[in-house]
Coordinates of C-alpha atoms in Angstrom, one line a residue:
M12 CA -20.4 -37.0 -4.6
R13 CA -17.5 -37.9 -6.9
A14 CA -14.2 -36.1 -7.1
T15 CA -11.4 -36.2 -9.7
Y16 CA -8.5 -34.0 -10.6
I17 CA -6.8 -33.1 -13.9
K18 CA -3.2 -31.8 -14.3
Y19 CA -2.8 -29.0 -16.8
V20 CA 0.4 -27.4 -18.0
L21 CA 0.2 -23.6 -18.7
N22 CA 2.6 -22.3 -21.4
F23 CA 3.9 -18.7 -21.0
K24 CA 3.6 -16.5 -24.1
R25 CA 7.2 -15.4 -23.5
P26 CA 9.7 -16.5 -20.8
S27 CA 8.9 -14.6 -17.6
G28 CA 11.8 -13.7 -15.3
T29 CA 11.9 -13.5 -11.5
S30 CA 14.9 -13.4 -9.1
R31 CA 14.5 -17.1 -8.8
G32 CA 14.8 -17.9 -12.5
V33 CA 12.9 -17.8 -15.8
L34 CA 9.5 -19.4 -16.2
T35 CA 8.4 -21.0 -19.5
Q36 CA 5.7 -23.4 -18.1
K37 CA 3.6 -23.8 -15.0
D38 CA 1.8 -26.9 -13.7
T39 CA -1.6 -26.5 -12.2
Y40 CA -4.3 -28.9 -11.1
F41 CA -8.1 -28.7 -11.4
L42 CA -10.2 -30.4 -8.7
L43 CA -13.6 -31.4 -10.1
L44 CA -16.6 -32.3 -8.0
N45 CA -19.8 -33.9 -9.3
E46 CA -22.9 -34.4 -7.3
D47 CA -26.2 -35.3 -8.9
G48 CA -25.0 -33.9 -12.2
K49 CA -23.9 -30.6 -10.7
L50 CA -20.3 -29.5 -11.2
G51 CA -17.9 -27.9 -8.9
V52 CA -14.4 -26.7 -10.0
G53 CA -11.4 -25.5 -8.0
E54 CA -7.8 -24.8 -9.0
C55 CA -4.9 -26.1 -7.0
G56 CA -2.3 -23.5 -8.1
L57 CA 1.0 -25.0 -7.3
L58 CA 4.0 -22.7 -7.9
R59 CA 7.2 -24.6 -8.3
T60 CA 10.2 -23.6 -6.1
L61 CA 7.9 -21.2 -4.1
S62 CA 4.9 -23.1 -2.8
V63 CA 5.6 -24.8 0.5
D64 CA 3.6 -27.8 -0.9
D65 CA 5.9 -28.2 -3.9
R66 CA 6.5 -31.9 -2.8
V67 CA 7.0 -35.2 -4.5
D68 CA 3.8 -36.5 -2.9
Y69 CA 1.6 -33.6 -4.2
E70 CA -0.4 -35.7 -6.6
E71 CA -0.6 -38.5 -4.1
K72 CA -2.3 -36.0 -1.8
L73 CA -4.7 -35.0 -4.5
V74 CA -5.6 -38.7 -4.9
W75 CA -6.2 -38.9 -1.2
V76 CA -8.5 -35.8 -1.3
C77 CA -10.6 -37.4 -4.1
A78 CA -10.9 -40.6 -2.1
H79 CA -12.0 -38.7 1.0
I80 CA -14.2 -36.0 -0.5
H81 CA -17.0 -37.3 1.7
L82 CA -15.3 -35.8 4.7
G83 CA -16.5 -32.4 3.5
E84 CA -14.9 -29.0 3.1
E85 CA -14.2 -28.1 6.7
R86 CA -12.5 -31.4 7.7
L87 CA -10.5 -31.6 4.4
W88 CA -9.3 -28.0 4.8
A89 CA -8.1 -28.7 8.4
D90 CA -6.4 -31.9 7.3
L91 CA -4.6 -30.2 4.4
E92 CA -2.6 -27.7 6.4
A93 CA 0.7 -28.6 4.8
F94 CA -0.9 -28.3 1.3
P95 CA -2.2 -24.7 1.1
S96 CA -2.8 -24.7 -2.7
I97 CA -5.0 -27.9 -2.3
Q98 CA -6.8 -26.2 0.6
F99 CA -7.7 -23.4 -1.8
G100 CA -8.7 -25.8 -4.5
V101 CA -11.0 -27.6 -2.1
E102 CA -12.6 -24.3 -0.9
Q103 CA -13.2 -23.2 -4.5
A104 CA -14.6 -26.6 -5.6
F105 CA -17.2 -26.8 -2.8
R106 CA -18.2 -23.1 -3.2
S107 CA -18.5 -23.7 -7.0
L108 CA -20.7 -26.8 -6.4
R109 CA -23.0 -24.8 -4.2
A110 CA -23.2 -21.9 -6.6
E111 CA -26.1 -21.3 -9.0
A112 CA -23.5 -21.3 -11.8
W113 CA -20.2 -23.1 -11.1
Y114 CA -18.1 -19.9 -11.9
N115 CA -20.2 -17.5 -9.8
L116 CA -18.6 -18.1 -6.4
F117 CA -19.4 -14.7 -4.8
P118 CA -22.4 -13.0 -6.5
S119 CA -21.8 -9.2 -6.6
D120 CA -21.6 -6.2 -8.8
F121 CA -18.3 -7.5 -9.9
T122 CA -19.8 -10.8 -11.2
S123 CA -22.7 -9.0 -12.8
G124 CA -20.3 -6.8 -14.8
K125 CA -21.2 -3.6 -13.0
A126 CA -18.0 -3.1 -11.1
Q127 CA -14.3 -3.6 -11.6
I128 CA -11.2 -4.0 -9.4
P129 CA -8.3 -1.6 -9.8
I130 CA -5.1 -3.6 -10.3
N131 CA -1.4 -3.0 -10.8
G132 CA 0.3 -3.6 -14.2
L133 CA 3.1 -6.1 -13.8
V134 CA 6.5 -5.6 -15.4
W135 CA 8.6 -8.7 -15.5
M136 CA 12.4 -8.8 -15.1
G137 CA 14.7 -8.9 -18.1
Q138 CA 17.1 -6.7 -20.1
P139 CA 16.5 -2.9 -19.9
E140 CA 14.9 -2.6 -23.3
F141 CA 12.5 -5.4 -22.6
M142 CA 11.5 -3.9 -19.3
K143 CA 11.1 -0.4 -20.9
A144 CA 8.8 -1.9 -23.6
Q145 CA 6.6 -3.5 -20.9
I146 CA 6.4 -0.2 -19.0
R147 CA 5.3 1.7 -22.1
E148 CA 2.8 -1.0 -22.8
K149 CA 1.3 -0.8 -19.3
L150 CA 1.0 3.0 -19.5
A151 CA -0.7 2.8 -22.9
Q152 CA -3.2 0.3 -21.4
G153 CA -4.3 2.9 -18.9
F154 CA -2.6 1.5 -15.7
R155 CA -2.1 4.0 -12.9
C156 CA -0.2 1.6 -10.7
I157 CA 2.8 -0.3 -12.0
K158 CA 4.6 -3.1 -10.2
M159 CA 8.1 -3.8 -11.3
K160 CA 10.1 -6.9 -10.4
I161 CA 13.7 -6.1 -9.5
G162 CA 16.7 -8.0 -8.5
A163 CA 17.6 -10.0 -11.6
I164 CA 19.8 -7.4 -13.4
D165 CA 22.2 -4.7 -12.1
F166 CA 20.5 -2.5 -9.5
S167 CA 21.7 0.7 -11.2
E168 CA 20.0 -0.3 -14.4
E169 CA 16.8 -1.1 -12.6
Y170 CA 17.0 2.2 -10.7
A171 CA 17.5 4.1 -13.9
L172 CA 14.4 2.6 -15.4
L173 CA 12.4 3.6 -12.3
Q174 CA 14.0 7.0 -12.3
G175 CA 13.0 7.5 -16.0
I176 CA 9.4 6.7 -15.2
R177 CA 9.4 9.1 -12.2
L178 CA 10.9 11.9 -14.2
E179 CA 8.1 11.6 -16.7
F180 CA 5.2 10.8 -14.3
S181 CA 4.6 12.2 -10.8
P182 CA 3.4 10.0 -7.9
E183 CA 0.0 11.5 -8.5
D184 CA 0.1 10.3 -12.1
I185 CA 1.6 6.8 -11.5
E186 CA 1.9 4.7 -8.4
L187 CA 5.1 2.6 -8.5
R188 CA 5.6 -0.6 -6.5
V189 CA 8.7 -2.8 -6.7
D190 CA 9.1 -6.5 -5.8
A191 CA 12.6 -7.7 -5.0
N192 CA 11.6 -11.3 -4.3
G193 CA 14.2 -11.4 -1.5
A194 CA 17.1 -10.5 -3.9
F195 CA 18.9 -8.0 -1.5
A196 CA 21.5 -9.0 1.0
P197 CA 20.6 -7.8 4.5
E198 CA 23.7 -5.6 4.7
Q199 CA 22.9 -3.9 1.4
A200 CA 19.1 -3.6 1.8
M201 CA 19.0 -0.3 3.7
D202 CA 21.2 1.5 1.1
Y203 CA 18.9 0.3 -1.7
L204 CA 15.8 1.3 0.3
N205 CA 17.2 4.8 0.8
R206 CA 17.9 5.2 -2.9
L207 CA 14.5 3.8 -3.9
A208 CA 12.7 6.1 -1.4
D209 CA 14.0 9.1 -3.4
L210 CA 11.7 8.0 -6.3
Q211 CA 8.6 8.2 -4.1
L212 CA 7.6 4.6 -4.5
H213 CA 4.5 3.2 -2.9
S214 CA 6.3 0.1 -1.4
I215 CA 8.8 -2.7 -1.9
E216 CA 7.9 -6.3 -1.5
Q217 CA 10.2 -8.7 0.3
P218 CA 13.5 -6.9 0.1
I219 CA 15.5 -9.7 1.7
K220 CA 14.9 -13.5 1.8
A221 CA 12.2 -14.9 4.1
G222 CA 13.1 -16.4 7.4
Q223 CA 15.3 -13.6 8.6
W224 CA 12.9 -12.1 11.1
E225 CA 15.4 -10.0 13.1
A226 CA 16.9 -8.4 10.0
M227 CA 13.5 -7.8 8.4
A228 CA 12.2 -6.2 11.6
R229 CA 15.2 -3.8 11.7
L230 CA 14.5 -2.9 8.1
C231 CA 10.8 -2.3 8.8
E232 CA 11.5 -0.2 11.8
R233 CA 14.0 2.1 10.0
T234 CA 12.9 2.0 6.4
P235 CA 12.1 5.3 4.5
L236 CA 10.0 3.2 2.1
P237 CA 7.0 1.0 3.1
I238 CA 7.9 -2.7 3.2
A239 CA 5.4 -5.5 2.2
L240 CA 5.9 -9.1 3.3
D241 CA 5.2 -11.7 0.6
E242 CA 7.3 -14.9 0.7
E243 CA 7.6 -14.4 4.5
L244 CA 4.0 -15.6 4.9
I245 CA 4.5 -18.9 3.1
G246 CA 4.7 -21.9 5.4
V247 CA 3.4 -20.1 8.4
F248 CA 0.3 -22.2 9.3
S249 CA -1.0 -21.6 12.8
K250 CA -2.8 -18.5 13.9
E251 CA -0.3 -18.2 16.8
E252 CA 2.7 -18.3 14.5
K253 CA 1.1 -15.7 12.2
Q254 CA 0.6 -13.4 15.2
R255 CA 4.1 -14.0 16.4
L256 CA 5.5 -13.1 12.9
L257 CA 3.6 -9.9 12.5
E258 CA 4.3 -8.7 16.0
A259 CA 8.0 -9.5 15.6
I260 CA 8.5 -7.9 12.2
R261 CA 5.8 -5.1 12.2
P262 CA 5.8 -4.6 8.4
Q263 CA 3.9 -1.8 6.8
Y264 CA 2.0 -4.2 4.5
I265 CA 1.4 -7.9 3.8
I266 CA 0.7 -9.5 0.4
L267 CA -2.0 -12.2 0.4
K268 CA -1.7 -15.0 -2.2
P269 CA -4.5 -17.4 -1.5
S270 CA -2.8 -20.3 -3.4
L271 CA 0.3 -20.0 -1.2
I272 CA -1.2 -19.4 2.2
G273 CA -4.3 -21.6 2.6
G274 CA -7.0 -20.1 0.4
Y275 CA -9.8 -17.9 1.7
K276 CA -9.6 -19.0 5.3
G277 CA -5.9 -18.7 5.5
S278 CA -5.9 -15.3 3.9
E279 CA -8.7 -14.0 6.1
Q280 CA -6.8 -15.1 9.2
W281 CA -3.8 -12.9 8.1
I282 CA -6.1 -10.0 7.3
T283 CA -7.7 -10.1 10.8
L284 CA -4.4 -10.2 12.5
A285 CA -2.8 -7.5 10.3
E286 CA -5.7 -5.1 10.8
S287 CA -5.5 -5.6 14.6
L288 CA -1.9 -4.3 14.3
N289 CA -2.6 -1.5 11.8
I290 CA -0.8 -3.3 9.1
G291 CA -2.1 -2.7 5.5
W292 CA -2.6 -5.5 2.9
W293 CA -3.7 -6.3 -0.6
V294 CA -4.3 -9.5 -2.6
T295 CA -2.2 -10.9 -5.4
S296 CA -2.7 -13.9 -7.6
A297 CA 0.1 -16.4 -8.0
L298 CA 0.1 -17.2 -11.8
E299 CA -3.1 -19.2 -11.6
S300 CA -5.1 -19.9 -14.7
N301 CA -8.3 -17.9 -15.3
I302 CA -10.2 -20.4 -13.1
G303 CA -8.1 -19.5 -10.0
L304 CA -7.9 -15.9 -11.0
N305 CA -11.6 -15.6 -11.2
A306 CA -12.0 -17.3 -7.8
I307 CA -9.5 -14.9 -6.2
A308 CA -10.9 -11.8 -7.9
Q309 CA -14.6 -12.4 -6.9
W310 CA -13.5 -12.9 -3.3
T311 CA -11.2 -9.9 -3.4
Y312 CA -14.0 -7.6 -4.6
M313 CA -16.1 -8.6 -1.6
L314 CA -13.3 -7.5 0.8
G315 CA -13.7 -3.9 -0.3
N316 CA -10.0 -3.0 -0.2
P317 CA -9.6 0.2 -2.3
L318 CA -5.9 -0.3 -3.1
P319 CA -4.8 -1.6 -6.5
Q320 CA -4.7 -5.4 -6.3
G321 CA -2.2 -7.7 -8.0
L322 CA -4.7 -9.6 -10.1
G323 CA -3.7 -9.1 -13.7
T324 CA -1.6 -12.2 -14.6
G325 CA -4.2 -14.2 -16.5
S326 CA -3.0 -12.9 -19.9
L327 CA 0.5 -14.5 -19.6
Y328 CA -0.4 -17.8 -21.2
T329 CA -0.9 -19.1 -24.7
N330 CA -3.3 -21.8 -23.5
N331 CA -5.2 -20.3 -20.6
I332 CA -8.7 -21.6 -19.9
P333 CA -11.2 -19.4 -21.8
F334 CA -13.0 -17.1 -19.4
P335 CA -14.5 -13.6 -19.8
L336 CA -12.1 -11.8 -17.5
E337 CA -10.7 -8.7 -19.1
V338 CA -8.3 -5.9 -18.1
K339 CA -9.4 -2.4 -19.3
D340 CA -8.0 1.0 -18.2
G341 CA -6.0 -0.6 -15.4
K342 CA -9.0 -2.5 -13.9
L343 CA -10.0 -6.2 -13.9
G344 CA -13.6 -7.0 -14.7
L345 CA -15.9 -9.6 -16.2
R346 CA -17.0 -9.1 -19.8
L347 CA -20.6 -10.3 -20.0

């Protein structure tokens, strides 16, 4: 078996804002396996400033993986604990190599085009008019669940946008989620949560920065609005530490981004622990190309979670890898 990797720079169609800054490009890496003429492909979806493996020796570790591919999937995954996005790339590449077709990782009604996955429509941060335009676009596209990133502009303006949606659409018509990406100060967070709860939102992701377990636990205990942990899961590697985090904070939900938390195995560990504590969850992509998005979507379908998933980011780029994924009426499917 031979292994190589390719770096690929994805270009955003338009600058995309988060509370951590504005994104115009994203680096990603494709791990390619070749065995007796058969191809296996996996995406190592590094996310600068957020991935715990955003390190200067990232490509050096990819070189090491290619040189030690003979160790096999299980051993490599275990040895790559500090590089969760490479763990996920390894899982994808080996599953792709074993598949009848390199892209059909989890054969199902989803991969045969018979079933789709409900997803949320993502509204990026920006000036109010830009955000309003995105909201109108998502509603016109048939989304019944909208996720809005907040925390980059004045809270009162963001609140007014959400209020405007809710005045026009009831919770039965449109499910609203917000993602603060840790933008709130702990002392402000409860006031914001109380105001947002009046709008009958589904949930808020990561209201305060990760690593403040006691403050987050207090919020989760008292919140009038369900809280979902996102960045909080990044860099938590062992099963014991995952259990300790969930038991300490007791969130209402957790968000699973396989590229950031160790791929399929890392995510499934979180799911098992969360369900044992009656904590809900859903899956979200992390700005992967269509290769990684396909790998996440196929696996997500197999999990059978009925909630809208966060899997609609493949249309953000001008130079995405061509792939027959399509979003129609608020659902992600494969166009065959």
